[in-house]
CSV table of C-alpha atoms in Angstrom, one decimal:
chain,number,residue,atom,x,y,z
A,1,PRO,CA,97.7,101.6,176.2
A,2,SER,CA,94.0,101.1,177.1
A,3,LEU,CA,91.9,98.3,175.7
A,4,ALA,CA,90.3,100.7,173.2
A,5,GLU,CA,93.7,102.0,172.1
A,6,SER,CA,95.1,98.6,171.8
A,7,PHE,CA,92.1,97.5,169.6
A,8,ALA,CA,92.5,100.6,167.3
A,9,VAL,CA,96.3,99.9,167.0
A,10,ASN,CA,95.8,96.3,166.1
A,11,ALA,CA,92.9,97.1,163.7
A,12,ILE,CA,94.6,99.8,161.6
A,13,GLY,CA,98.2,99.5,162.7
A,14,PRO,CA,99.4,97.1,159.9
A,15,ALA,CA,97.7,99.3,157.2
A,16,LEU,CA,99.2,102.5,158.6
A,17,LEU,CA,102.6,100.8,159.0
A,18,ALA,CA,102.6,100.0,155.3
A,19,LEU,CA,101.1,103.4,154.2
A,20,PHE,CA,103.3,105.7,156.2
A,21,PRO,CA,106.7,104.7,154.8
A,22,PHE,CA,105.2,104.5,151.3
A,23,VAL,CA,103.8,108.0,151.3
A,24,ALA,CA,106.7,109.6,153.1
A,25,MET,CA,109.3,108.1,150.7
A,26,PHE,CA,107.3,109.0,147.8
A,27,LEU,CA,107.3,112.7,148.7
A,28,VAL,CA,111.0,112.8,149.9
A,29,THR,CA,112.3,111.1,146.8
A,30,SER,CA,110.2,112.8,144.2
A,31,VAL,CA,111.0,116.3,145.6
A,32,ALA,CA,114.7,115.7,146.2
A,33,THR,CA,115.2,114.3,142.7
A,34,LEU,CA,113.1,117.1,141.1
A,35,ARG,CA,115.5,119.6,142.8
A,36,GLU,CA,118.4,117.8,141.3
A,37,ARG,CA,117.0,118.5,137.8
A,38,THR,CA,115.9,122.0,138.5
A,39,SER,CA,119.3,123.0,140.0
A,40,GLY,CA,121.2,121.7,137.0
A,41,THR,CA,122.9,118.9,138.9
A,42,LEU,CA,121.3,116.1,136.8
A,43,GLU,CA,122.3,117.8,133.6
A,44,ARG,CA,126.0,118.1,134.8
A,45,LEU,CA,126.0,114.5,135.9
A,46,LEU,CA,124.7,113.2,132.6
A,47,THR,CA,127.5,114.9,130.8
A,48,LEU,CA,129.7,112.2,132.3
A,49,PRO,CA,129.7,108.6,131.0
A,50,ILE,CA,126.6,107.8,133.1
A,51,GLY,CA,123.2,106.6,131.9
A,52,LYS,CA,119.8,107.6,133.3
A,53,LEU,CA,119.3,104.2,134.7
A,54,ASP,CA,122.7,104.4,136.5
A,55,PHE,CA,121.6,107.8,137.9
A,56,LEU,CA,118.3,106.4,139.3
A,57,VAL,CA,119.9,103.3,140.6
A,58,GLY,CA,122.4,105.4,142.4
A,59,TYR,CA,119.7,107.5,144.0
A,60,ALA,CA,117.7,104.4,144.7
A,61,LEU,CA,120.6,103.1,146.8
A,62,ALA,CA,121.0,106.3,148.7
A,63,PHE,CA,117.2,106.7,149.3
A,64,GLY,CA,117.0,103.0,150.1
A,65,LEU,CA,119.2,103.5,153.1
A,66,MET,CA,116.9,106.2,154.3
A,67,ALA,CA,113.9,104.0,153.6
A,68,THR,CA,115.4,101.3,155.6
A,69,LEU,CA,116.0,103.5,158.6
A,70,GLN,CA,112.5,105.0,158.4
A,71,ALA,CA,110.9,101.6,158.3
A,72,LEU,CA,112.9,100.4,161.3
A,73,ILE,CA,111.9,103.5,163.3
A,74,ALA,CA,108.2,103.1,162.3
A,75,SER,CA,108.1,99.4,163.1
A,76,THR,CA,109.8,100.0,166.5
A,77,LEU,CA,107.3,102.6,167.3
A,78,ALA,CA,104.3,100.4,166.3
A,79,VAL,CA,105.4,97.4,168.2
A,80,ALA,CA,107.4,98.7,171.3
A,81,VAL,CA,105.6,102.0,171.9
A,82,LEU,CA,102.1,101.6,170.6
A,83,GLY,CA,101.8,98.0,171.5
A,84,MET,CA,100.7,96.5,168.2
A,85,ASP,CA,100.4,92.7,168.6
A,86,VAL,CA,102.4,90.7,166.1
A,87,ALA,CA,101.9,87.0,165.7
A,88,GLY,CA,104.6,86.4,163.2
A,89,PRO,CA,108.4,87.2,163.4
A,90,THR,CA,109.1,90.9,164.0
A,91,TRP,CA,111.9,90.9,161.4
A,92,LEU,CA,109.3,89.9,158.7
A,93,LEU,CA,107.2,93.0,159.8
A,94,VAL,CA,110.3,95.2,159.3
A,95,THR,CA,111.1,93.6,155.9
A,96,VAL,CA,107.6,94.4,154.7
A,97,ALA,CA,107.8,98.0,156.0
A,98,VAL,CA,111.2,98.3,154.1
A,99,LEU,CA,109.7,97.0,150.9
A,100,ASP,CA,106.8,99.5,151.3
A,101,ALA,CA,109.3,102.3,151.7
A,102,LEU,CA,111.2,101.2,148.7
A,103,LEU,CA,108.0,101.0,146.6
A,104,GLY,CA,107.3,104.7,147.7
A,105,MET,CA,110.8,105.6,146.7
A,106,ALA,CA,110.6,104.0,143.3
A,107,LEU,CA,107.3,105.7,142.6
A,108,GLY,CA,108.8,109.0,143.6
A,109,LEU,CA,111.7,108.6,141.3
A,110,PHE,CA,109.2,107.7,138.5
A,111,VAL,CA,107.1,110.8,139.2
A,112,SER,CA,110.0,113.1,139.4
A,113,ALA,CA,110.6,112.5,135.7
A,114,PHE,CA,107.3,114.3,134.9
A,115,ALA,CA,107.0,117.0,137.5
A,116,ALA,CA,108.5,120.5,136.8
A,117,THR,CA,107.7,122.0,140.4
A,118,GLU,CA,107.3,120.6,143.9
A,119,PHE,CA,103.6,121.7,143.6
A,120,GLN,CA,103.2,119.4,140.6
A,121,VAL,CA,104.6,116.5,142.6
A,122,VAL,CA,101.8,117.0,145.2
A,123,GLN,CA,99.3,117.1,142.3
A,124,PHE,CA,100.4,113.6,141.4
A,125,MET,CA,99.3,112.3,144.8
A,126,PRO,CA,95.5,112.3,144.0
A,127,ALA,CA,96.2,110.3,140.9
A,128,LEU,CA,98.8,107.8,142.1
A,129,VAL,CA,98.5,107.6,145.9
A,130,LEU,CA,94.9,108.4,146.8
A,131,PRO,CA,93.3,105.6,144.9
A,132,GLN,CA,95.7,103.1,146.6
A,133,LEU,CA,94.8,104.7,149.9
A,134,LEU,CA,91.1,104.3,149.3
A,135,LEU,CA,91.2,100.7,147.9
A,136,CYS,CA,94.1,99.0,149.8
A,137,GLY,CA,91.8,97.8,152.6
A,138,LEU,CA,92.5,100.6,155.2
A,139,LEU,CA,88.9,102.1,155.0
A,140,VAL,CA,86.9,99.2,153.6
A,141,PRO,CA,88.1,95.6,153.6
A,142,ARG,CA,89.0,94.6,150.1
A,143,ASP,CA,86.7,91.6,150.1
A,144,GLU,CA,83.8,93.9,150.7
A,145,LEU,CA,84.5,96.3,147.8
A,146,PRO,CA,82.2,96.2,144.7
A,147,ASP,CA,83.6,94.0,141.9
A,148,VAL,CA,85.0,96.9,139.8
A,149,LEU,CA,86.8,98.4,142.7
A,150,SER,CA,88.0,95.1,143.9
A,151,ALA,CA,89.5,94.4,140.4
A,152,VAL,CA,91.2,97.8,140.6
A,153,SER,CA,92.5,97.1,144.0
A,154,ASN,CA,94.0,93.8,142.8
A,155,VAL,CA,96.4,95.7,140.5
A,156,LEU,CA,97.5,98.3,143.1
A,157,PRO,CA,100.8,97.5,144.8
A,158,LEU,CA,99.9,99.0,148.2
A,159,SER,CA,97.0,96.4,148.5
A,160,TYR,CA,99.7,93.6,148.5
A,161,ALA,CA,101.8,95.6,151.0
A,162,ILE,CA,98.9,95.8,153.5
A,163,ASP,CA,98.0,92.2,152.9
A,164,ALA,CA,101.6,91.2,153.7
A,165,MET,CA,101.5,93.4,156.9
A,166,THR,CA,98.2,91.8,158.0
A,167,GLU,CA,99.6,88.3,157.3
A,168,VAL,CA,102.6,88.9,159.6
A,169,GLN,CA,100.5,90.4,162.3
A,170,THR,CA,97.9,87.6,162.4
A,171,ALA,CA,99.8,84.4,161.4
A,172,ALA,CA,102.4,82.7,163.5
A,173,GLN,CA,104.1,81.4,160.4
A,174,PRO,CA,103.2,84.0,157.8
A,175,VAL,CA,103.8,83.3,154.1
A,176,ILE,CA,104.5,86.7,152.5
A,177,TRP,CA,107.0,85.9,149.7
A,178,GLY,CA,104.3,86.0,147.0
A,179,TYR,CA,103.4,89.6,148.3
A,180,ALA,CA,107.0,90.5,148.6
A,181,THR,CA,107.7,89.5,145.0
A,182,ILE,CA,104.8,91.5,143.6
A,183,ILE,CA,105.8,94.7,145.6
A,184,ALA,CA,109.5,94.3,144.5
A,185,GLY,CA,108.3,93.8,140.9
A,186,PHE,CA,106.4,97.0,141.1
A,187,ALA,CA,109.4,98.8,142.5
A,188,VAL,CA,111.8,97.6,139.8
A,189,GLY,CA,109.2,98.4,137.2
A,190,MET,CA,108.8,102.0,138.4
A,191,LEU,CA,112.6,102.4,138.3
A,192,ALA,CA,112.8,101.1,134.8
A,193,LEU,CA,110.1,103.4,133.6
A,194,GLY,CA,111.6,106.4,135.5
A,195,ALA,CA,114.9,105.7,133.6
A,196,ALA,CA,113.1,105.5,130.3
A,197,THR,CA,111.2,108.8,130.8
A,198,LEU,CA,113.6,110.9,132.8
A,199,ARG,CA,114.5,114.2,131.1
A,200,ARG,CA,118.0,115.7,131.4
A,201,ARG,CA,116.7,119.0,132.5
A,202,THR,CA,113.4,120.6,133.5
A,203,PRO,CA,112.2,123.1,130.8
């Protein structure tokens, strides 16, 4: 790639590598799980001795494999094809991308408990995804945000995902485990809330 292209990739590459798996897995997971409800599959499954948390964990494992594969492909394209410079270990970059995808998956499972149609899933994006996109540091650095927006950014999980990506890209010995713990905590929390609010069928 040219110098300008390389600069662009290195400037926004980490943020996009965190954002793309998150958004993609959010849409795939929420729509797929919603269809399980609307088709009656969930209702039939829950006639068995299986709890709602068991159902969501099972789906999380299946979608987790898809999320891992997607993160591997996205990371490979970013580094090997687009030429994004990474100062830290590449495996850490992939690890953060996988966590981002799992976060999107967990949020999708949570949202699917409230949506009745695929269109409603899309309507949740402005409420749950757009604020994270605007305040995560992709468009404006987080330290340049007004105090109120900076405080909101500090409680959004995607902000920590992008911070972790940036740390891996710029530091030879990145320390991301604090970020990773926060991301994983949000994902587990979303799964728990999804299990608590999941309806057996869509009215």
